[in-house]
Coordinates of C-alpha atoms and ligand atoms in Angstrom, one line a residue:
M153 CA 92.4 89.2 78.6
C154 CA 92.0 89.0 74.8
G155 CA 91.0 92.0 72.8
I156 CA 88.2 92.1 70.3
I157 CA 87.2 94.5 67.6
A158 CA 84.4 94.6 65.1
C159 CA 83.7 97.2 62.5
R160 CA 81.4 98.2 59.6
T161 CA 83.2 101.0 58.0
H162 CA 83.0 103.2 54.9
A163 CA 86.6 102.2 53.8
P164 CA 88.2 98.7 53.8
A165 CA 87.7 97.2 57.2
V166 CA 91.2 95.8 57.5
D167 CA 92.6 99.4 57.6
Y168 CA 90.7 99.8 60.9
L169 CA 91.1 96.3 62.2
L170 CA 94.9 96.4 62.1
V171 CA 95.1 99.7 63.9
A172 CA 92.7 98.6 66.5
L173 CA 94.4 95.2 67.0
R174 CA 97.8 97.0 67.6
R175 CA 96.1 99.0 70.4
L176 CA 94.5 95.9 71.9
E177 CA 97.6 93.8 71.8
Y178 CA 98.4 94.7 75.5
R179 CA 95.4 92.5 76.3
G180 CA 97.1 89.4 75.0
Y181 CA 99.5 88.5 72.3
D182 CA 99.6 84.7 72.0
S183 CA 98.0 85.0 68.6
V184 CA 96.0 87.4 66.4
G185 CA 93.4 87.0 63.7
V186 CA 90.7 88.6 61.6
A187 CA 87.7 87.5 59.6
V188 CA 86.8 90.0 56.8
K189 CA 84.0 89.9 54.3
T190 CA 85.2 90.1 50.6
T191 CA 83.5 92.0 47.9
G192 CA 82.7 88.6 46.4
G193 CA 80.5 87.8 49.4
Q194 CA 82.8 85.3 51.1
V195 CA 84.5 85.7 54.5
V196 CA 88.3 85.3 54.6
R197 CA 89.9 84.2 57.9
I198 CA 93.6 85.1 58.5
R199 CA 95.3 84.1 61.8
T200 CA 98.9 83.9 63.1
V201 CA 100.8 83.1 66.3
E202 CA 103.2 85.8 65.3
R203 CA 102.7 89.5 66.0
I204 CA 100.5 92.0 64.1
D205 CA 103.1 92.8 61.5
A206 CA 102.9 89.2 60.4
L207 CA 99.1 89.4 60.2
D208 CA 99.4 92.7 58.2
R209 CA 101.8 91.0 55.7
A210 CA 99.5 88.0 55.4
I211 CA 96.4 90.2 54.8
R212 CA 98.2 92.4 52.2
G213 CA 99.7 89.4 50.5
G214 CA 96.4 87.6 50.1
T215 CA 95.3 87.1 46.5
G216 CA 92.1 86.2 44.6
Y217 CA 89.8 88.4 46.6
E218 CA 89.2 92.0 47.5
L219 CA 88.4 92.8 51.1
D220 CA 85.3 94.7 51.9
R221 CA 84.2 97.0 54.7
V222 CA 83.1 94.7 57.4
G223 CA 85.1 92.5 59.7
I224 CA 86.0 91.2 63.1
G225 CA 89.4 90.8 64.9
H226 CA 90.9 89.3 68.0
T227 CA 94.2 89.3 69.9
R228 CA 94.5 86.3 72.2
W229 CA 95.7 85.5 75.7
A230 CA 95.4 81.7 75.8
T231 CA 93.2 80.1 78.4
H232 CA 91.8 76.9 76.8
G233 CA 94.4 75.3 74.5
P234 CA 97.9 76.3 73.5
A235 CA 98.9 79.3 71.4
T236 CA 98.6 77.7 68.0
E237 CA 97.2 79.0 64.7
A238 CA 94.3 76.5 64.9
N239 CA 93.3 77.9 68.3
A240 CA 93.5 81.5 67.2
H241 CA 90.3 83.4 66.8
P242 CA 88.1 84.0 64.8
H243 CA 86.5 80.5 65.1
T244 CA 83.8 79.1 62.8
D245 CA 80.9 76.7 62.9
C246 CA 80.6 73.5 60.9
T247 CA 79.3 75.3 57.8
G248 CA 81.7 78.3 57.8
R249 CA 78.7 80.6 57.7
I250 CA 79.6 82.4 60.9
S251 CA 82.9 83.6 62.3
L252 CA 83.2 84.5 66.0
V253 CA 85.7 86.2 68.3
H254 CA 85.3 85.9 72.1
N255 CA 86.9 87.3 75.2
G256 CA 85.9 85.6 78.5
I257 CA 85.4 82.0 79.7
I258 CA 82.6 79.6 78.8
E259 CA 82.3 77.7 82.1
N260 CA 80.0 75.0 80.8
A261 CA 82.0 74.5 77.6
H262 CA 82.7 70.8 78.3
E263 CA 79.1 69.8 78.7
L264 CA 78.0 71.9 75.7
R265 CA 80.8 70.4 73.6
Q266 CA 79.7 66.9 74.5
A267 CA 76.0 67.6 73.7
L268 CA 76.9 69.3 70.4
S269 CA 79.3 66.5 69.3
I270 CA 76.6 63.9 70.0
S271 CA 74.2 65.9 67.8
G272 CA 76.7 65.8 64.9
H273 CA 78.8 69.0 65.2
H274 CA 82.5 68.7 64.3
F275 CA 84.9 70.7 66.5
A276 CA 88.2 72.0 65.0
T277 CA 89.8 73.1 68.3
G278 CA 89.8 72.6 72.0
V279 CA 89.0 76.2 72.6
D280 CA 85.9 76.9 74.8
S281 CA 84.8 79.8 72.5
E282 CA 84.2 77.3 69.6
V283 CA 81.1 75.9 71.3
L284 CA 79.5 79.3 70.8
C285 CA 79.9 79.0 67.0
H286 CA 78.1 75.7 66.9
L287 CA 75.3 76.8 69.3
I288 CA 74.7 79.8 67.1
E289 CA 74.9 77.6 64.0
D290 CA 72.0 75.5 65.4
C291 CA 70.0 78.6 66.4
L292 CA 70.5 80.2 63.1
T293 CA 69.1 77.2 61.3
I294 CA 65.9 77.5 63.4
S295 CA 65.4 81.3 63.3
G296 CA 67.3 82.4 60.2
D297 CA 68.1 85.6 61.9
L298 CA 71.6 86.3 63.4
L299 CA 70.5 88.6 66.2
C300 CA 67.9 86.1 67.4
A301 CA 70.3 83.2 67.0
V302 CA 73.0 84.9 69.1
Q303 CA 70.4 85.8 71.8
A304 CA 69.1 82.2 71.9
A305 CA 72.6 80.6 71.9
L306 CA 73.8 82.8 74.8
A307 CA 70.9 81.6 76.9
S308 CA 72.7 78.3 77.2
I309 CA 76.0 79.8 78.2
E310 CA 77.4 80.0 81.7
G311 CA 80.4 82.2 82.1
S312 CA 81.6 85.5 80.8
W313 CA 81.8 86.9 77.3
A314 CA 82.4 89.8 75.0
I315 CA 81.7 88.4 71.5
A316 CA 81.5 89.6 67.9
V317 CA 79.8 87.4 65.3
L318 CA 80.1 87.9 61.6
E319 CA 77.6 86.1 59.3
E320 CA 78.9 85.4 55.8
R321 CA 75.6 85.3 53.9
T322 CA 74.3 88.7 55.1
G323 CA 77.5 90.4 56.3
R324 CA 75.7 91.2 59.5
V325 CA 77.7 91.6 62.7
V326 CA 76.2 91.0 66.2
V327 CA 78.1 91.8 69.4
A328 CA 77.2 90.9 73.0
A329 CA 78.6 91.2 76.4
N330 CA 78.3 89.6 79.8
G331 CA 81.0 90.1 82.5
S332 CA 83.6 91.0 79.9
P333 CA 84.1 94.6 78.7
L334 CA 82.7 95.7 75.3
L335 CA 81.8 99.1 74.0
V336 CA 80.2 100.3 70.8
A337 CA 80.7 103.6 68.9
R338 CA 79.2 105.3 65.9
T339 CA 81.7 107.5 64.1
E340 CA 82.1 109.3 60.8
H341 CA 84.2 106.3 59.7
G342 CA 81.5 103.8 60.5
D343 CA 80.4 101.6 63.4
F344 CA 82.7 99.9 65.8
A345 CA 82.7 97.5 68.8
A346 CA 85.8 97.0 70.9
S347 CA 87.1 95.8 74.2
D348 CA 88.6 99.1 75.0
I349 CA 88.2 102.7 73.8
A350 CA 92.0 102.9 73.1
A351 CA 91.4 100.6 70.1
I352 CA 89.2 103.1 68.3
A353 CA 90.3 106.4 70.0
E354 CA 91.7 107.6 66.6
W355 CA 88.2 107.8 65.2
T356 CA 86.0 108.8 68.1
D357 CA 85.8 110.0 71.7
D358 CA 82.2 109.0 72.4
F359 CA 81.2 105.4 73.1
T360 CA 78.6 103.3 74.8
V361 CA 79.5 100.5 77.2
L362 CA 77.4 97.4 76.8
G363 CA 75.8 96.1 80.0
D364 CA 75.6 92.5 81.1
G365 CA 73.2 90.6 78.8
D366 CA 73.2 93.2 76.0
V367 CA 73.1 91.9 72.4
I368 CA 73.4 94.5 69.7
E369 CA 73.6 94.5 66.0
L370 CA 76.4 96.6 64.6
S371 CA 74.8 98.5 61.8
V372 CA 74.0 101.9 60.6
S373 CA 70.5 101.8 61.9
S374 CA 71.0 100.2 65.3
A375 CA 74.4 100.8 66.8
G376 CA 74.0 101.8 70.4
Q377 CA 70.5 100.2 70.9
S378 CA 70.4 97.5 73.5
A379 CA 68.5 94.4 72.5
G380 CA 69.5 92.5 75.6
K381 CA 67.9 91.4 78.8
N382 CA 68.4 94.6 80.7
G383 CA 66.0 96.7 78.7
R384 CA 67.7 100.0 79.6
K385 CA 69.2 102.6 77.3
P386 CA 73.0 102.5 77.5
V387 CA 74.7 105.7 78.5
V388 CA 77.0 107.4 76.0
R389 CA 80.4 108.2 77.6
Q390 CA 83.4 110.2 76.6
C391 CA 87.0 109.1 76.3
I392 CA 89.2 111.2 78.6
W393 CA 92.5 110.5 76.8
R394 CA 93.1 112.3 73.6
N395 CA 94.7 110.8 70.5
G396 CA 98.5 110.9 70.4
E397 CA 99.0 110.2 74.1
D398 CA 99.7 106.6 73.3
G399 CA 102.7 106.9 70.9
L400 CA 106.3 106.2 71.7
N401 CA 107.3 109.8 71.3
G402 CA 111.0 108.9 70.7
H403 CA 111.4 106.4 73.5
A404 CA 112.8 103.0 72.8
D405 CA 109.8 101.2 74.3
F406 CA 106.6 102.0 76.2
M407 CA 108.1 101.0 79.5
A408 CA 110.9 103.6 79.1
K409 CA 108.3 106.2 78.2
E410 CA 106.0 105.4 81.1
I411 CA 108.9 105.4 83.6
D412 CA 109.8 108.8 82.3
E413 CA 106.2 110.0 82.5
Q414 CA 105.9 109.3 86.2
P415 CA 106.8 112.8 87.5
T416 CA 104.3 114.4 85.1
A417 CA 101.6 111.9 86.0
V418 CA 102.0 112.4 89.7
S419 CA 101.9 116.2 89.2
R420 CA 98.7 115.7 87.3
V421 CA 97.2 113.8 90.3
L422 CA 98.3 116.5 92.7
D423 CA 97.1 119.3 90.5
E424 CA 93.7 117.6 90.4
L425 CA 93.4 116.5 94.0
G426 CA 95.8 118.7 95.9
P427 CA 93.7 121.7 96.7
N428 CA 91.0 119.5 98.3
I429 CA 93.1 117.1 100.4
A430 CA 93.9 119.0 103.7
N431 CA 90.5 120.7 103.9
G432 CA 88.8 117.3 103.6
R433 CA 86.8 118.3 100.5
L434 CA 88.2 115.4 98.5
W435 CA 86.8 112.9 100.9
H436 CA 83.5 114.7 101.2
S437 CA 83.1 114.9 97.4
L438 CA 83.1 111.1 97.4
G439 CA 79.8 111.0 99.4
L440 CA 80.9 108.1 101.6
A441 CA 80.2 107.7 105.3
P442 CA 83.1 107.9 107.8
F443 CA 84.9 104.6 108.3
N444 CA 86.7 103.1 111.2
R445 CA 88.8 100.5 109.3
L446 CA 90.0 100.0 105.8
Q447 CA 90.1 96.8 103.8
V448 CA 92.1 97.0 100.5
I449 CA 91.7 94.4 97.8
G450 CA 93.8 94.2 94.6
C451 CA 96.2 92.1 92.6
G452 CA 99.9 92.4 91.7
T453 CA 101.1 95.9 91.4
S454 CA 97.8 97.4 92.5
L455 CA 97.9 95.4 95.7
N456 CA 101.4 96.7 96.4
A457 CA 100.1 100.2 96.0
G458 CA 97.3 99.2 98.4
Q459 CA 99.9 98.1 101.0
V460 CA 101.4 101.6 100.9
I461 CA 98.0 103.1 101.5
C462 CA 97.4 100.8 104.5
N463 CA 100.7 101.8 106.0
L464 CA 99.9 105.5 105.6
L465 CA 96.5 105.1 107.3
R466 CA 97.8 103.1 110.2
R467 CA 100.8 105.4 110.8
V468 CA 99.1 108.8 110.4
G469 CA 95.6 108.1 111.6
G470 CA 96.0 105.0 113.8
V471 CA 93.1 103.5 111.8
P472 CA 93.2 99.6 111.4
A473 CA 94.0 98.8 107.8
S474 CA 94.4 95.4 106.1
F475 CA 95.0 94.3 102.5
S476 CA 94.3 91.1 100.7
V477 CA 94.9 89.4 97.4
A478 CA 91.6 89.7 95.6
S479 CA 91.5 86.1 94.4
E480 CA 91.7 84.9 98.0
S481 CA 89.5 87.4 99.7
A482 CA 86.1 85.9 99.2
G483 CA 85.6 84.5 102.7
E484 CA 86.9 87.5 104.5
I485 CA 85.0 88.9 107.4
V486 CA 83.9 92.5 106.8
E487 CA 83.5 94.3 110.0
P488 CA 80.9 97.1 110.6
G489 CA 82.2 100.5 109.7
A490 CA 84.7 99.2 107.2
L491 CA 85.5 100.9 103.9
C492 CA 86.5 98.6 101.1
L493 CA 89.0 100.1 98.7
A494 CA 89.3 98.1 95.5
I495 CA 92.4 99.0 93.5
S496 CA 92.8 98.1 89.8
Q497 CA 94.4 100.1 87.1
S498 CA 92.3 98.5 84.4
G499 CA 89.2 98.3 86.5
E500 CA 88.4 95.0 84.7
T501 CA 90.4 92.5 86.7
S502 CA 88.0 89.5 87.3
D503 CA 89.6 88.6 90.7
V504 CA 88.8 92.1 91.9
L505 CA 85.3 92.2 90.4
N506 CA 84.5 88.9 92.0
A507 CA 85.9 89.9 95.4
I508 CA 83.5 92.9 95.2
V509 CA 80.5 90.7 94.5
S510 CA 81.4 88.5 97.5
R511 CA 81.5 91.6 99.7
R512 CA 78.3 93.1 98.4
A513 CA 76.4 90.5 100.5
V514 CA 77.4 92.5 103.6
D515 CA 77.4 95.8 101.7
P516 CA 80.4 97.8 103.0
A517 CA 81.0 101.2 101.4
M518 CA 83.0 100.4 98.2
L519 CA 85.6 102.9 96.9
A520 CA 87.3 102.2 93.5
L521 CA 90.8 103.5 92.7
T522 CA 91.3 102.9 89.0
N523 CA 93.0 104.4 85.9
N524 CA 89.8 103.7 84.0
P525 CA 86.8 105.6 85.2
H526 CA 84.6 103.9 82.6
S527 CA 85.5 100.4 83.8
T528 CA 83.3 97.8 85.3
L529 CA 84.9 98.3 88.7
A530 CA 84.1 102.1 88.5
R531 CA 80.5 101.4 87.6
R532 CA 80.0 98.9 90.4
A533 CA 81.6 101.0 93.2
D534 CA 79.9 103.5 95.4
A535 CA 82.5 106.1 94.6
V536 CA 85.5 106.3 92.2
V537 CA 88.9 108.0 92.4
N538 CA 90.6 108.3 89.0
C539 CA 94.4 107.7 89.4
L540 CA 94.9 109.8 86.3
A541 CA 98.1 108.0 85.0
G542 CA 97.0 108.4 81.4
P543 CA 97.3 105.5 78.9
E544 CA 99.7 102.8 80.1
I545 CA 100.6 100.5 77.3
G546 CA 103.5 98.5 78.8
V547 CA 102.2 95.3 80.4
A548 CA 104.4 96.0 83.4
A549 CA 102.7 98.6 85.6
T550 CA 104.9 101.7 86.2
K551 CA 103.3 105.1 86.2
T552 CA 99.9 103.6 87.3
F553 CA 101.7 102.3 90.5
V554 CA 103.0 105.7 91.6
C555 CA 99.7 107.4 90.7
Q556 CA 97.7 104.8 92.6
V557 CA 100.0 105.4 95.6
V558 CA 99.7 109.2 95.5
A559 CA 96.0 109.3 94.7
G560 CA 95.2 106.7 97.4
V561 CA 97.4 108.5 100.0
A562 CA 95.6 111.8 99.0
V563 CA 92.2 110.3 99.6
M564 CA 93.2 108.8 103.0
V565 CA 94.8 112.0 104.2
S566 CA 91.7 113.9 103.2
A567 CA 89.5 111.3 105.0
L568 CA 91.5 111.7 108.2
A569 CA 91.3 115.5 107.9
A570 CA 87.6 115.4 107.2
N571 CA 86.9 113.1 110.1
G572 CA 88.9 115.1 112.6
C573 CA 91.7 112.5 113.0
L574 CA 94.3 114.8 111.5
G575 CA 94.8 118.5 112.2
R576 CA 94.8 121.0 109.3
S577 CA 98.5 122.0 109.7
A578 CA 99.6 118.3 109.8
A579 CA 97.5 117.6 106.8
N580 CA 99.0 120.6 105.0
R581 CA 102.5 119.4 105.8
L582 CA 101.7 116.0 104.3
V583 CA 100.4 117.7 101.1
D584 CA 103.6 119.8 100.9
D585 CA 105.6 116.5 101.1
L586 CA 103.4 114.9 98.4
R587 CA 104.1 117.9 96.1
R588 CA 107.8 117.2 96.3
I589 CA 107.4 113.7 94.9
P590 CA 107.4 114.6 91.2
A591 CA 110.9 116.2 91.5
Q592 CA 112.2 113.3 93.6
L593 CA 111.0 110.8 91.0
S594 CA 112.6 112.8 88.3
S595 CA 115.9 113.0 90.1
A596 CA 115.8 109.3 91.0
G597 CA 115.4 108.5 87.3
T598 CA 118.4 110.7 86.3
V599 CA 120.6 109.0 88.8
A600 CA 119.4 105.5 88.1
K601 CA 119.9 105.8 84.4
C602 CA 123.6 106.3 85.0
L603 CA 124.2 103.8 87.8
V604 CA 121.8 100.9 87.1
P605 CA 122.6 99.7 83.5
P606 CA 126.1 98.4 84.4
I607 CA 124.7 96.7 87.5
A608 CA 122.1 95.0 85.5
E609 CA 124.7 93.8 83.0
E610 CA 126.9 92.5 85.8
L611 CA 124.0 90.5 87.3
A612 CA 122.7 89.1 84.0
D613 CA 123.8 85.6 84.9
A614 CA 122.3 85.5 88.4
P615 CA 119.6 82.9 88.4
G616 CA 117.6 84.6 91.2
F617 CA 117.2 87.8 93.3
I618 CA 116.1 88.5 96.8
F619 CA 114.6 91.9 97.7
I620 CA 114.5 93.0 101.3
A621 CA 113.2 96.0 103.2
R622 CA 111.7 97.0 106.5
G623 CA 108.4 98.8 107.4
T624 CA 107.3 101.3 104.8
G625 CA 109.9 100.0 102.4
I626 CA 108.3 96.5 102.1
P627 CA 105.7 97.3 99.4
Y628 CA 108.4 98.8 97.2
A629 CA 110.6 95.7 97.6
A630 CA 107.5 93.7 96.6
E631 CA 107.0 95.9 93.6
G632 CA 110.7 95.8 92.6
A633 CA 110.7 92.0 92.8
L634 CA 107.5 91.7 90.8
K635 CA 108.9 94.0 88.0
L636 CA 112.1 91.9 87.9
K637 CA 110.5 88.5 87.6
E638 CA 107.8 89.5 85.1
L639 CA 110.4 91.2 82.8
S640 CA 113.6 89.2 83.1
Y641 CA 112.0 85.8 83.9
R642 CA 114.4 85.4 86.8
W643 CA 113.2 84.3 90.2
A644 CA 112.8 87.3 92.5
E645 CA 111.3 87.2 95.9
H646 CA 110.8 89.9 98.5
Y647 CA 111.0 89.5 102.3
P648 CA 110.8 91.7 105.3
A649 CA 114.5 92.0 106.1
G650 CA 114.0 90.6 109.6
E651 CA 112.6 87.4 108.1
L652 CA 115.8 86.5 106.3
K653 CA 117.2 84.6 109.3
H654 CA 114.0 82.5 109.6
G655 CA 114.7 80.7 106.4
P656 CA 115.5 82.7 103.2
L657 CA 119.1 83.3 104.4
A658 CA 119.8 79.7 103.4
L659 CA 119.4 80.9 99.7
I660 CA 122.4 83.3 100.1
S661 CA 125.7 82.1 98.7
S662 CA 128.7 83.9 97.1
G663 CA 127.4 86.5 94.7
T664 CA 123.6 86.1 95.4
P665 CA 122.1 89.4 94.5
V666 CA 120.1 91.0 97.4
V667 CA 118.4 94.2 96.5
V668 CA 117.8 96.4 99.6
V669 CA 115.1 99.1 99.7
D670 CA 116.8 101.4 102.2
N671 CA 114.3 103.7 103.9
A672 CA 117.0 104.6 106.5
D673 CA 115.6 102.1 109.1
S674 CA 118.5 101.6 111.5
K675 CA 117.9 97.9 111.8
L676 CA 118.6 97.3 108.1
A677 CA 122.4 97.6 108.6
N678 CA 122.4 94.3 110.6
N679 CA 120.4 92.5 108.0
I680 CA 122.8 93.8 105.3
A681 CA 125.7 92.6 107.4
E682 CA 124.1 89.1 107.7
V683 CA 123.9 88.9 103.9
Q684 CA 127.4 90.1 103.3
A685 CA 128.8 87.6 105.9
R686 CA 127.6 84.9 103.6
G687 CA 129.0 86.4 100.4
G688 CA 125.7 88.0 99.1
R689 CA 126.0 90.9 96.7
I690 CA 124.2 93.9 98.1
I691 CA 122.5 96.4 95.8
S692 CA 121.0 99.0 97.9
V693 CA 118.6 101.7 96.7
G694 CA 117.6 104.6 98.9
S695 CA 119.4 106.6 101.6
L696 CA 122.7 108.3 101.1
G697 CA 125.6 105.8 100.7
S698 CA 123.4 103.3 98.9
T699 CA 124.5 101.7 95.7
V700 CA 121.8 103.8 94.0
P701 CA 121.1 106.8 96.3
V702 CA 117.8 108.7 95.9
T703 CA 116.8 112.0 97.3
G704 CA 113.5 112.3 99.1
E705 CA 111.4 111.9 102.2
L706 CA 112.5 108.3 102.8
S707 CA 110.8 108.2 106.1
A708 CA 107.5 109.7 104.8
P709 CA 104.5 107.7 106.0
W710 CA 104.0 106.4 102.4
G711 CA 107.6 105.1 102.4
P712 CA 110.4 105.6 100.0
I713 CA 108.4 106.0 96.8
E714 CA 111.4 107.3 94.9
T715 CA 113.1 103.9 95.2
I716 CA 110.7 102.4 92.7
V717 CA 112.3 104.2 89.8
P718 CA 115.7 102.5 90.1
L719 CA 114.0 99.2 90.7
Q720 CA 111.9 99.6 87.5
I721 CA 115.0 100.6 85.6
L722 CA 116.9 97.6 87.0
A723 CA 114.2 95.2 85.8
R724 CA 114.0 96.9 82.4
N725 CA 117.7 96.9 81.8
L726 CA 118.2 93.3 82.9
A727 CA 115.4 92.2 80.5
L728 CA 116.8 94.2 77.6
F729 CA 120.3 92.8 78.2
L730 CA 118.8 89.3 78.2
G731 CA 117.0 90.1 74.9
F732 CA 113.4 90.2 76.1
D733 CA 110.5 92.3 75.1
V734 CA 109.9 94.7 78.0
D735 CA 106.5 95.8 76.8
K736 CA 105.1 92.4 76.3
P737 CA 106.5 89.9 78.8
R738 CA 105.8 86.2 78.0
N739 CA 102.5 84.7 79.3
L740 CA 101.1 87.9 80.6
A741 CA 98.5 90.5 79.6
K742 CA 97.6 93.9 80.9
S743 CA 93.9 93.4 81.5
V744 CA 93.3 90.1 83.4
T745 CA 89.7 89.3 82.8
V746 CA 89.7 85.7 83.8
E747 CA 89.8 84.2 87.3
Ligands
M6R1039 O1 94.4 96.1 86.2 P1 94.9 95.7 87.6 O2 95.6 96.7 88.3 O3 93.7 95.1 88.4 O4 95.9 94.5 87.4 C1 96.3 93.7 88.5 C2 97.6 93.0 88.1 O5 97.4 92.1 87.1 C3 98.7 94.0 87.6 O6 98.9 95.0 88.6 C4 100.0 93.3 87.4 O7 100.5 92.7 88.5 C5 101.0 94.3 86.8 N1 100.7 94.5 85.4 C6 102.4 93.8 86.9 O8 103.3 94.8 86.4

């Protein structure tokens, strides 16, 4: 949550800051701001609760100064204090000598604020990050050196941070990280620090990830050198996505583009993993011991993908598999021989990272399934599977979901084959079925684009939606309901269809929309009849005869994956009809780095 950028460049810094902030906006868009050094030696701070275009206009419209080549920027997802201009980053100290941007949470902010106030500091906001400014202010008075001051100030902080601090007098920039992602890069355009390589991918492929406790000065002579507590040399990594993969390419929005990219993305996963699934090599390449049960942890969409992977493992291999919401999984009992599968597209979700820490006490084998092989999750796991979805900009997960499902299924099939629980020909048949998924997703998209928009329009006034399914269809109903609520701001809940009569049926009245994920389970017909008897409006997605039919292996052990495409299109069309931004739903962010 929150994106930060800092740069010391050969051309005006704002030209880089604005590009980077646009690419970081997916991390939060409650407000955005920059602090930039002027050629006259001051630092100008410009912030807005509007989007980046407004910031751009405010910067270009500024008069009386010329902006120089060093600056910091921030795009905010509000934690402490509402989304106001005053609460927008960068923040400053009492003297205005330093400006600071922060991503993370200062857990002892309240105590520090009290102590600093008693010693005479004046706070301009209720934001936790501001305490850092005042702490650094005090330390700077003592040492006179920004790097030492930041190191000393951070010693009093409990919590997580990625920060960039700009000193007005010297123009020095110091960055630091602990529990929040931050990387630095030296490029021919200058030196950068950013929350995510996507922010600076236009200028470099190579970057260095800061470790916990690192404090670094961003300067020509020292970028990339750790001055933090870890005392190790950070590793230079390479960005795997090339420039140009993150444009709209003629689509109306990123969600539309990413829905359309699903067949290609799944093909990429299968091209990469396919040859090594049935022969067990994929599993062996991970270097993990055989397991006798699976525990999946994740949040939101990633957890829904995890549910699909659990279904597959139980059905095909008879292996016990359970899944739990990462934020509630701390006290869970880890049984001997368990494999923990942590799923996170960003690899930076705090709830997932904390769940891993709690499991490390009993030390199960830890496999990460992520779209970011450079992420904190990837670095902390024993083995990593890249879900290869490519950059996903829309906050609502689409292509990362199908890629997580297919990559996770591939690994589990390979594990079963490697451990003798699945014969070679059965494994080959499953791989053949997996290879048909891209075409099935593509055809589901073509059909849904014709049939779904009028349905979405017709349902625009419905205050709430119920999604039902049975067996392997349930994770897709969960994902469809999640998409609908996050994009259209309408209530949407999913239930196993058999549960309707145990309570939720009371919600059905004339016209209540009930979306059925139809995987051809024969018992669904009765549940549909129960809804219709009470006037509910059935929208079924799946087998032949459905409102939106899809072609595919609906009874595959990974369930009716093709049905997710019409459900994504339903959520998008409803949101567009209601006038909402489908790429940046309210209150959400793509990378959730707070608990
Ligand atoms: O990065 P992660 O996969 O760990 O994120 C977990 C959830 O926040 C995420 O899946 C969220 O539910 C989706 N963006 C919703 O579309």
